[in-house]
């Protein structure tokens, strides 16, 4: 039976890269029943729609959602990010953001597991006395035992399946003495249940140095929402560029659909020119195939994408080369 997948190309280069992803999935022999959703910055500017409750309800009945990128100049920061992307992550309880970084050439093969529903993204805080000399802005970081533990457990489960069986916790326990304490204690407790997994701890600032100087040392990394956001842009930059950086926003409990999107943004400066690299979207599509139980197709697409993602000739040429290699 065809998998029922919501397609949201979004803005800028989003629709261009998703078209290649769908082409490659079809070439891999997997049948999707797709439903298109015209949402993002451009749609917002057109009629004010961001993400309605009825759309969200429809999404709950899907098997997965495949997203290009959202963001359009002219929309104030935060409107689409919070109203669409983060609302999706929170409402669909996509509590794991899994971001693999692979470069055979440089010997890099690491995966960041980013907690995806809490931390500084939770939206705790506010502004008092706005636009006065006495203005106060607070932005809290929310860390629940449940949220921290399910991210850490997912990371241990993943690390126990890799060749190296190594898991690094990244945080800032030397300064963030409350949230860091909860993360470290939870990590240590869960570690006892996984004696086959080697563990390590890096402060996130030091991890930035290691990501640049010796990313080969990493296998699986688990970290909070904001550290994970920053580390995964860096991970992309050191492992073949952001054009290869894929992500899966997962609801591992499968109480609803998971969402798959490249790490990169909508890149309005190069939209419509046919030069965006679709590889990150294609690898995200492979992660979707794996989540849908199509392991064989996922393996083939992933291998071809990492191998041919550097093909010259632009967006369509790269998609064609990967599709042809299947
Ligand atoms: C990402 C993006 C998002 C994030 C933005 C667009 C809300 O940067 O997926 O990494 O900060 O999580
Ligand atoms: Mn980001």
XYZ file of C-alpha atoms and ligand atoms in Angstrom:
339
model
C 0.000 0.000 0.000
C 1.240 3.519 -0.838
C 2.439 5.583 2.094
C 0.402 8.716 2.676
C 2.800 11.673 2.784
C 2.124 15.391 3.176
C 4.349 17.515 0.940
C 5.272 21.039 1.914
C 7.820 22.441 -0.536
C 7.648 25.802 1.209
C 9.595 28.846 0.062
C 12.634 29.713 -2.021
C 14.608 26.646 -3.059
C 12.306 24.397 -0.979
C 9.998 23.259 -3.816
C 12.990 22.757 -6.151
C 14.825 20.388 -3.813
C 11.675 18.501 -2.771
C 10.841 17.830 -6.424
C 14.198 16.052 -6.763
C 13.580 14.139 -3.535
C 10.245 12.873 -4.857
C 11.841 11.962 -8.176
C 14.480 9.881 -6.394
C 11.926 8.153 -4.137
C 9.894 7.175 -7.199
C 13.049 5.903 -8.906
C 13.755 3.782 -5.833
C 10.437 2.060 -6.479
C 8.528 3.333 -3.463
C 4.983 4.472 -4.051
C 3.730 7.514 -2.173
C 0.250 8.933 -2.033
C 1.047 12.636 -1.691
C -1.032 15.545 -0.453
C 0.321 19.046 -1.169
C 0.301 21.814 1.394
C 0.969 25.347 0.216
C 2.316 26.861 3.422
C 5.252 29.052 4.374
C 6.294 32.683 4.120
C 4.899 33.300 0.646
C 1.498 31.898 1.606
C 1.498 34.005 4.767
C 2.159 37.170 2.761
C -0.624 36.219 0.366
C -3.498 35.595 2.784
C -2.181 35.473 6.347
C -2.476 31.682 6.719
C 0.319 30.075 8.781
C -0.944 26.691 10.047
C -4.583 26.130 10.850
C -5.890 23.645 13.377
C -7.750 21.817 10.631
C -4.531 21.303 8.644
C -2.845 20.049 11.784
C -5.701 17.580 12.294
C -5.317 16.345 8.709
C -1.593 15.847 9.276
C -2.266 13.585 12.253
C -3.661 11.043 9.819
C -0.570 11.008 7.570
C 2.326 8.547 7.599
C 4.946 11.303 7.196
C 5.493 14.907 6.155
C 8.223 15.966 3.727
C 9.315 19.603 3.924
C 11.614 21.699 1.713
C 12.315 24.933 3.540
C 10.295 27.852 4.833
C 11.180 31.520 5.119
C 10.622 34.570 2.937
C 12.137 38.041 3.167
C 9.509 40.509 4.319
C 8.030 38.263 6.995
C 9.108 39.368 10.486
C 11.464 36.889 12.205
C 9.702 34.259 14.269
C 6.297 34.343 12.568
C 6.827 31.328 10.313
C 9.496 29.705 12.509
C 7.266 29.654 15.584
C 3.878 29.560 13.873
C 4.645 26.766 11.421
C 7.873 24.835 11.981
C 7.994 24.884 15.767
C 4.220 24.475 16.064
C 4.593 21.351 13.967
C 7.413 20.008 16.165
C 5.500 20.728 19.362
C 1.975 19.758 18.320
C 3.030 16.529 16.598
C 5.440 15.785 19.470
C 8.438 15.427 17.151
C 10.718 15.117 20.133
C 13.827 13.875 18.354
C 15.709 15.811 15.714
C 18.139 13.354 14.151
C 20.876 14.858 11.991
C 23.522 12.608 10.406
C 26.830 13.946 9.075
C 28.770 11.675 6.775
C 31.852 12.287 4.689
C 33.588 9.111 3.552
C 36.451 11.225 2.188
C 37.155 12.784 5.583
C 36.281 9.739 7.671
C 33.313 11.476 9.309
C 30.263 9.458 10.338
C 28.399 11.043 13.207
C 24.791 11.669 14.167
C 23.507 14.452 16.378
C 20.394 13.693 18.397
C 18.877 17.032 19.251
C 16.057 17.289 21.783
C 13.338 18.978 19.735
C 10.460 20.155 21.940
C 11.956 21.904 24.965
C 14.916 24.018 26.081
C 15.144 27.619 24.920
C 12.676 26.822 22.139
C 9.797 26.259 24.560
C 8.933 29.951 24.436
C 9.062 30.558 28.155
C 9.584 34.199 29.087
C 8.368 37.579 27.995
C 8.986 41.277 27.733
C 8.092 43.817 30.387
C 7.999 47.598 29.989
C 8.635 47.298 26.260
C 10.303 50.263 24.572
C 11.120 51.982 27.843
C 14.569 52.400 29.399
C 13.427 49.839 31.991
C 12.623 47.126 29.494
C 13.168 43.539 30.684
C 13.339 40.485 28.421
C 13.583 36.941 29.768
C 13.839 33.740 27.750
C 13.848 30.622 29.858
C 15.020 27.152 29.033
C 12.542 24.424 29.910
C 13.976 20.978 30.678
C 11.681 18.237 31.924
C 12.883 14.894 33.202
C 10.544 13.221 30.717
C 11.770 15.287 27.760
C 15.440 14.934 28.618
C 15.149 11.227 29.339
C 13.336 10.303 26.128
C 15.967 12.123 24.043
C 18.804 10.447 25.933
C 17.151 7.016 25.684
C 16.690 7.425 21.945
C 20.382 8.330 21.619
C 21.470 5.282 23.648
C 19.229 3.034 21.557
C 20.812 4.425 18.393
C 24.365 4.222 19.753
C 23.838 0.596 20.716
C 23.249 -0.202 17.016
C 26.320 1.540 15.559
C 29.683 -0.046 14.941
C 31.544 2.087 17.475
C 28.767 2.151 20.106
C 29.874 5.519 21.403
C 27.682 8.301 22.767
C 28.753 11.824 23.750
C 26.611 14.145 25.828
C 27.140 17.814 24.875
C 26.052 20.472 27.331
C 27.441 23.301 29.416
C 27.249 21.782 32.876
C 29.995 24.060 34.195
C 27.713 27.093 33.864
C 24.144 25.835 33.355
C 24.104 24.242 36.771
C 20.371 23.441 36.869
C 19.561 22.155 33.397
C 23.066 20.717 33.029
C 22.641 18.814 36.263
C 19.375 17.279 35.078
C 20.909 16.279 31.726
C 24.073 14.821 33.283
C 22.241 12.873 36.006
C 19.706 11.482 33.560
C 22.491 10.557 31.141
C 24.432 8.737 33.880
C 21.360 6.848 35.073
C 20.291 5.712 31.599
C 23.910 4.748 30.798
C 23.708 2.030 33.451
C 21.123 0.255 31.314
C 23.449 0.279 28.291
C 26.716 -1.297 29.439
C 27.610 -1.973 25.767
C 27.709 1.760 24.931
C 30.842 3.806 25.680
C 30.024 7.272 26.936
C 31.741 10.622 26.975
C 30.922 14.202 27.877
C 31.947 17.443 26.085
C 31.160 21.004 27.008
C 29.456 22.445 23.946
C 32.064 25.164 23.383
C 34.842 22.570 23.384
C 32.731 20.385 21.088
C 32.814 23.248 18.553
C 36.603 22.939 18.452
C 36.490 19.128 18.122
C 33.817 19.362 15.407
C 36.270 21.416 13.362
C 39.540 19.709 14.309
C 38.601 16.065 14.835
C 34.980 15.299 13.902
C 36.086 11.705 13.213
C 36.111 11.043 16.954
C 32.326 11.261 17.176
C 29.715 8.568 16.695
C 26.408 9.611 18.305
C 25.985 12.919 20.139
C 23.018 13.894 22.281
C 22.306 17.492 23.213
C 19.607 20.026 23.997
C 17.516 21.959 21.494
C 19.563 25.156 21.124
C 23.002 23.555 21.373
C 21.775 21.034 18.822
C 20.637 23.774 16.460
C 24.068 25.382 16.508
C 26.124 22.178 16.486
C 24.233 20.823 13.494
C 24.964 23.852 11.311
C 28.606 23.347 12.258
C 28.313 19.607 11.611
C 27.038 20.373 8.118
C 29.816 22.865 7.464
C 32.590 20.394 8.353
C 31.161 17.386 6.517
C 30.664 18.403 2.917
C 28.623 21.534 3.466
C 25.060 22.338 4.383
C 23.998 20.940 0.971
C 24.411 17.450 2.461
C 22.887 18.050 5.898
C 19.668 16.073 6.322
C 17.275 15.809 9.225
C 14.430 13.780 10.620
C 12.021 15.311 13.117
C 10.792 12.148 14.740
C 7.923 11.063 16.899
C 9.458 7.688 17.822
C 6.376 6.791 19.868
C 4.497 6.959 16.526
C 1.504 8.730 17.978
C 1.503 10.728 14.733
C 3.526 11.394 11.574
C 7.202 12.303 11.638
C 8.598 15.130 9.536
C 11.637 15.132 7.255
C 13.472 18.236 6.033
C 16.951 19.382 5.015
C 18.816 21.422 7.651
C 19.299 24.332 5.232
C 16.927 27.249 4.800
C 14.978 28.593 1.813
C 17.997 30.478 0.355
C 15.899 33.155 -1.418
C 19.068 34.563 -3.008
C 19.468 31.490 -5.248
C 15.801 30.469 -5.601
C 14.548 29.781 -9.102
C 18.025 29.480 -10.606
C 18.190 25.693 -10.534
C 21.509 25.709 -8.679
C 20.488 24.595 -5.168
C 21.928 21.244 -4.110
C 18.991 18.847 -3.521
C 21.172 16.229 -1.774
C 20.174 17.203 1.769
C 16.507 16.960 0.794
C 17.144 13.618 -0.923
C 18.929 12.171 2.132
C 16.087 13.489 4.306
C 13.779 11.609 1.956
C 15.841 8.469 2.574
C 15.404 8.972 6.314
C 11.668 9.163 5.657
C 11.808 5.892 3.704
C 13.551 4.233 6.640
C 10.906 5.510 9.035
C 8.229 4.111 6.695
C 9.886 0.684 6.826
C 11.396 0.897 3.336
C 14.897 -0.005 4.515
C 16.187 -1.355 1.241
C 15.195 1.765 -0.720
C 16.539 3.953 2.101
C 19.941 2.226 1.927
C 20.179 2.575 -1.831
C 19.127 6.243 -1.904
C 21.482 7.171 0.951
C 24.486 5.498 -0.672
C 23.803 7.073 -4.072
C 23.180 10.524 -2.589
C 26.414 10.690 -0.605
C 28.308 9.418 -3.629
C 26.746 11.644 -6.305
C 25.711 14.750 -4.369
C 28.693 16.608 -5.828
C 27.566 16.031 -9.431
C 27.935 19.187 -11.542
C 25.110 20.804 -13.489
C 22.667 22.020 -10.852
C 19.593 20.876 -8.978
C 17.960 18.713 -11.645
C 21.264 17.193 -12.822
C 22.076 16.039 -9.284
C 18.587 14.594 -8.805
C 18.811 12.820 -12.178
C 22.246 11.359 -11.393
C 21.090 9.979 -8.049
C 17.853 8.625 -9.516
C 19.757 6.967 -12.386
C 22.180 5.267 -9.978
C 19.353 3.375 -8.277
C 16.656 24.282 12.069
C 16.252 25.716 11.867
C 15.073 26.005 12.778
C 15.535 25.812 14.209
C 14.426 27.390 12.613
C 14.113 27.710 11.174
C 13.212 27.525 13.483
O 17.322 26.574 12.098
O 15.826 23.398 11.800
O 17.789 24.029 12.477
O 16.065 26.750 14.824
O 15.351 24.721 14.719
Mn 19.166 25.537 12.571
